[in-house]
Each structure stands twice: as structure tokens, then as C-alpha cells.
């Protein structure tokens, strides 16, 4: 499977939903995202994409991002995509699995 290209991945600042101060969304946070393609039938996962970011709330009021233009697998082999998140000075972690190769939006509201 190819490595996902996140060069066009974006975020929608209108989707900020929580006040800054709720862990891990604290003042001056910086967050990065990456994705991987996954095929449930073969149990094969692609290499993780390059990290996209850092991002922070431009108004410094809210945390959590509405991710948009999440890449799809151009080969059609992926049955799912995994979204990875990393805050500065924290471990990276998988935060969501999109169970298809079509959906291109996700609201990151998981702590």
C-alpha cells in the first residue's frame, strides 16, 4: 500500500468545540496529525504519512480540530484509514479508525 499524502489535508477552524484548558487541549498547544491506510482482509497497514502540522487554534480560545480533506487510498486497497495524533512532548497515538476509503472529514474530539 502507498504511503498517504497529507499535503492537501486541512482543518476547519469553525469546528472548534471546547474551551482551551481541557487536557490535552491547553493554552499554546501544538498538535500534529498523520494517517495510515489499513486493509482488514490482509491485515496490512501502510507506513504512516508525514506528520501534518503543527496546528494550534488561531484564536487561542478552543481546542480540537475538524479535519478535512483526509486522503483516501488511490489504489483502492484500503478498507479503513487510521488517524494518528501527537502533541508536542507527548507520545503519538491512534485516535480514530475511519471504516472506509471514502470519508474525508473527522472531528477530533477525543481526549
PDB file of C-alpha atoms in Angstrom:
ATOM      1  CA  UNK A   1       0.000   0.000   0.000  1.00  0.00           C
ATOM      2  CA  UNK A   2       1.269   3.522  -0.714  1.00  0.00           C
ATOM      3  CA  UNK A   3       2.251   5.990   1.967  1.00  0.00           C
ATOM      4  CA  UNK A   4      -0.600   8.533   2.423  1.00  0.00           C
ATOM      5  CA  UNK A   5      -0.004  12.033   1.058  1.00  0.00           C
ATOM      6  CA  UNK A   6      -1.281  14.616   3.560  1.00  0.00           C
ATOM      7  CA  UNK A   7      -0.043  17.649   1.656  1.00  0.00           C
ATOM      8  CA  UNK A   8      -3.632  18.795   0.977  1.00  0.00           C
ATOM      9  CA  UNK A   9      -5.100  17.745   4.301  1.00  0.00           C
ATOM     10  CA  UNK A  10      -6.648  20.660   6.158  1.00  0.00           C
ATOM     11  CA  UNK A  11      -8.665  21.656   9.160  1.00  0.00           C
ATOM     12  CA  UNK A  12     -11.801  23.656   9.669  1.00  0.00           C
ATOM     13  CA  UNK A  13     -11.405  26.205  12.482  1.00  0.00           C
ATOM     14  CA  UNK A  14     -15.183  26.618  12.590  1.00  0.00           C
ATOM     15  CA  UNK A  15     -15.311  23.139  14.127  1.00  0.00           C
ATOM     16  CA  UNK A  16     -13.521  24.028  17.359  1.00  0.00           C
ATOM     17  CA  UNK A  17     -15.816  22.774  20.058  1.00  0.00           C
ATOM     18  CA  UNK A  18     -14.262  23.000  23.501  1.00  0.00           C
ATOM     19  CA  UNK A  19     -12.762  25.692  25.663  1.00  0.00           C
ATOM     20  CA  UNK A  20      -8.999  25.725  25.956  1.00  0.00           C
ATOM     21  CA  UNK A  21      -7.915  24.333  29.301  1.00  0.00           C
ATOM     22  CA  UNK A  22      -9.337  20.822  28.960  1.00  0.00           C
ATOM     23  CA  UNK A  23      -6.415  18.350  28.792  1.00  0.00           C
ATOM     24  CA  UNK A  24      -4.714  17.827  26.443  1.00  0.00           C
ATOM     25  CA  UNK A  25      -6.077  20.966  24.774  1.00  0.00           C
ATOM     26  CA  UNK A  26      -4.241  23.531  26.874  1.00  0.00           C
ATOM     27  CA  UNK A  27      -3.130  27.088  26.042  1.00  0.00           C
ATOM     28  CA  UNK A  28      -0.357  27.178  23.427  1.00  0.00           C
ATOM     29  CA  UNK A  29      -0.902  23.531  22.449  1.00  0.00           C
ATOM     30  CA  UNK A  30       0.575  22.335  19.180  1.00  0.00           C
ATOM     31  CA  UNK A  31      -0.877  19.237  17.562  1.00  0.00           C
ATOM     32  CA  UNK A  32       0.244  17.135  14.602  1.00  0.00           C
ATOM     33  CA  UNK A  33      -1.723  14.561  12.620  1.00  0.00           C
ATOM     34  CA  UNK A  34      -0.796  11.629  10.391  1.00  0.00           C
ATOM     35  CA  UNK A  35      -2.778   8.849   8.751  1.00  0.00           C
ATOM     36  CA  UNK A  36      -2.186   5.298   7.595  1.00  0.00           C
ATOM     37  CA  UNK A  37      -4.120   3.074   5.216  1.00  0.00           C
ATOM     38  CA  UNK A  38      -5.326  -0.294   6.512  1.00  0.00           C
ATOM     39  CA  UNK A  39      -6.640  -3.387   4.732  1.00  0.00           C
ATOM     40  CA  UNK A  40      -8.714  -5.515   7.127  1.00  0.00           C
ATOM     41  CA  UNK A  41      -8.734  -8.535   4.805  1.00  0.00           C
ATOM     42  CA  UNK A  42      -4.929  -8.812   4.548  1.00  0.00           C
ATOM     43  CA  UNK A  43      -4.257  -7.134   7.919  1.00  0.00           C
ATOM     44  CA  UNK A  44      -1.680  -4.878   6.211  1.00  0.00           C
ATOM     45  CA  UNK A  45      -1.160  -1.271   7.275  1.00  0.00           C
ATOM     46  CA  UNK A  46       0.747   1.270   5.199  1.00  0.00           C
ATOM     47  CA  UNK A  47       3.570   3.354   6.523  1.00  0.00           C
ATOM     48  CA  UNK A  48       2.263   6.362   8.400  1.00  0.00           C
ATOM     49  CA  UNK A  49       2.068   9.585   6.398  1.00  0.00           C
ATOM     50  CA  UNK A  50       4.301  12.534   7.139  1.00  0.00           C
ATOM     51  CA  UNK A  51       3.086  14.493  10.156  1.00  0.00           C
ATOM     52  CA  UNK A  52       0.786  17.339   9.217  1.00  0.00           C
ATOM     53  CA  UNK A  53       1.165  20.370  11.445  1.00  0.00           C
ATOM     54  CA  UNK A  54       1.914  21.817  13.868  1.00  0.00           C
ATOM     55  CA  UNK A  55      -1.500  23.342  14.271  1.00  0.00           C
ATOM     56  CA  UNK A  56      -2.937  25.435  17.048  1.00  0.00           C
ATOM     57  CA  UNK A  57      -6.125  27.418  17.447  1.00  0.00           C
ATOM     58  CA  UNK A  58      -5.549  30.751  15.696  1.00  0.00           C
ATOM     59  CA  UNK A  59      -7.930  32.490  18.122  1.00  0.00           C
ATOM     60  CA  UNK A  60      -6.471  30.634  21.119  1.00  0.00           C
ATOM     61  CA  UNK A  61      -9.953  30.019  22.504  1.00  0.00           C
ATOM     62  CA  UNK A  62     -10.827  26.438  21.626  1.00  0.00           C
ATOM     63  CA  UNK A  63      -9.251  23.034  21.210  1.00  0.00           C
ATOM     64  CA  UNK A  64      -9.884  20.041  18.945  1.00  0.00           C
ATOM     65  CA  UNK A  65      -9.908  20.115  15.183  1.00  0.00           C
ATOM     66  CA  UNK A  66     -12.345  19.324  12.435  1.00  0.00           C
ATOM     67  CA  UNK A  67     -10.062  17.546   9.961  1.00  0.00           C
ATOM     68  CA  UNK A  68     -10.927  17.931   6.280  1.00  0.00           C
ATOM     69  CA  UNK A  69      -9.558  16.544   3.012  1.00  0.00           C
ATOM     70  CA  UNK A  70      -8.321  13.378   4.718  1.00  0.00           C
ATOM     71  CA  UNK A  71      -6.523  11.412   1.986  1.00  0.00           C
ATOM     72  CA  UNK A  72      -8.024   8.259   0.506  1.00  0.00           C
ATOM     73  CA  UNK A  73      -6.022   5.319  -0.817  1.00  0.00           C
ATOM     74  CA  UNK A  74      -5.696   5.892  -4.581  1.00  0.00           C
ATOM     75  CA  UNK A  75      -5.068   2.152  -5.157  1.00  0.00           C
ATOM     76  CA  UNK A  76      -8.394   1.202  -3.550  1.00  0.00           C
ATOM     77  CA  UNK A  77      -6.730  -1.428  -1.345  1.00  0.00           C
ATOM     78  CA  UNK A  78      -7.540   0.286   1.961  1.00  0.00           C
ATOM     79  CA  UNK A  79     -10.690  -0.761   3.767  1.00  0.00           C
ATOM     80  CA  UNK A  80     -10.012   1.778   6.538  1.00  0.00           C
ATOM     81  CA  UNK A  81      -7.762   4.687   7.475  1.00  0.00           C
ATOM     82  CA  UNK A  82      -6.246   5.313  10.881  1.00  0.00           C
ATOM     83  CA  UNK A  83      -5.776   8.834  12.215  1.00  0.00           C
ATOM     84  CA  UNK A  84      -2.775   9.460  14.468  1.00  0.00           C
ATOM     85  CA  UNK A  85      -2.294  12.480  16.721  1.00  0.00           C
ATOM     86  CA  UNK A  86       0.752  13.851  18.523  1.00  0.00           C
ATOM     87  CA  UNK A  87       1.051  16.820  20.849  1.00  0.00           C
ATOM     88  CA  UNK A  88       4.443  18.400  21.500  1.00  0.00           C
ATOM     89  CA  UNK A  89       6.241  16.482  24.288  1.00  0.00           C
ATOM     90  CA  UNK A  90       3.673  13.639  24.257  1.00  0.00           C
ATOM     91  CA  UNK A  91       3.566  10.177  22.727  1.00  0.00           C
ATOM     92  CA  UNK A  92       1.801   9.745  19.405  1.00  0.00           C
ATOM     93  CA  UNK A  93      -1.373   7.674  19.463  1.00  0.00           C
ATOM     94  CA  UNK A  94      -4.032   6.345  17.138  1.00  0.00           C
ATOM     95  CA  UNK A  95      -7.195   8.315  17.844  1.00  0.00           C
ATOM     96  CA  UNK A  96      -9.674   7.001  15.277  1.00  0.00           C
ATOM     97  CA  UNK A  97     -10.221   4.489  12.518  1.00  0.00           C
ATOM     98  CA  UNK A  98     -12.353   5.595   9.589  1.00  0.00           C
ATOM     99  CA  UNK A  99     -14.037   2.332   8.490  1.00  0.00           C
ATOM    100  CA  UNK A 100     -13.972   3.112   4.764  1.00  0.00           C
ATOM    101  CA  UNK A 101     -11.879   4.659   1.999  1.00  0.00           C
ATOM    102  CA  UNK A 102     -14.411   7.382   1.153  1.00  0.00           C
ATOM    103  CA  UNK A 103     -14.979   9.657   4.175  1.00  0.00           C
ATOM    104  CA  UNK A 104     -12.746  12.742   4.120  1.00  0.00           C
ATOM    105  CA  UNK A 105     -13.798  14.536   7.330  1.00  0.00           C
ATOM    106  CA  UNK A 106     -13.343  13.795  11.012  1.00  0.00           C
ATOM    107  CA  UNK A 107     -13.981  15.819  14.173  1.00  0.00           C
ATOM    108  CA  UNK A 108     -11.120  15.205  16.602  1.00  0.00           C
ATOM    109  CA  UNK A 109     -12.954  15.375  19.896  1.00  0.00           C
ATOM    110  CA  UNK A 110     -11.266  12.507  21.691  1.00  0.00           C
ATOM    111  CA  UNK A 111      -9.163  13.317  24.731  1.00  0.00           C
TER     112      UNK A 111
END
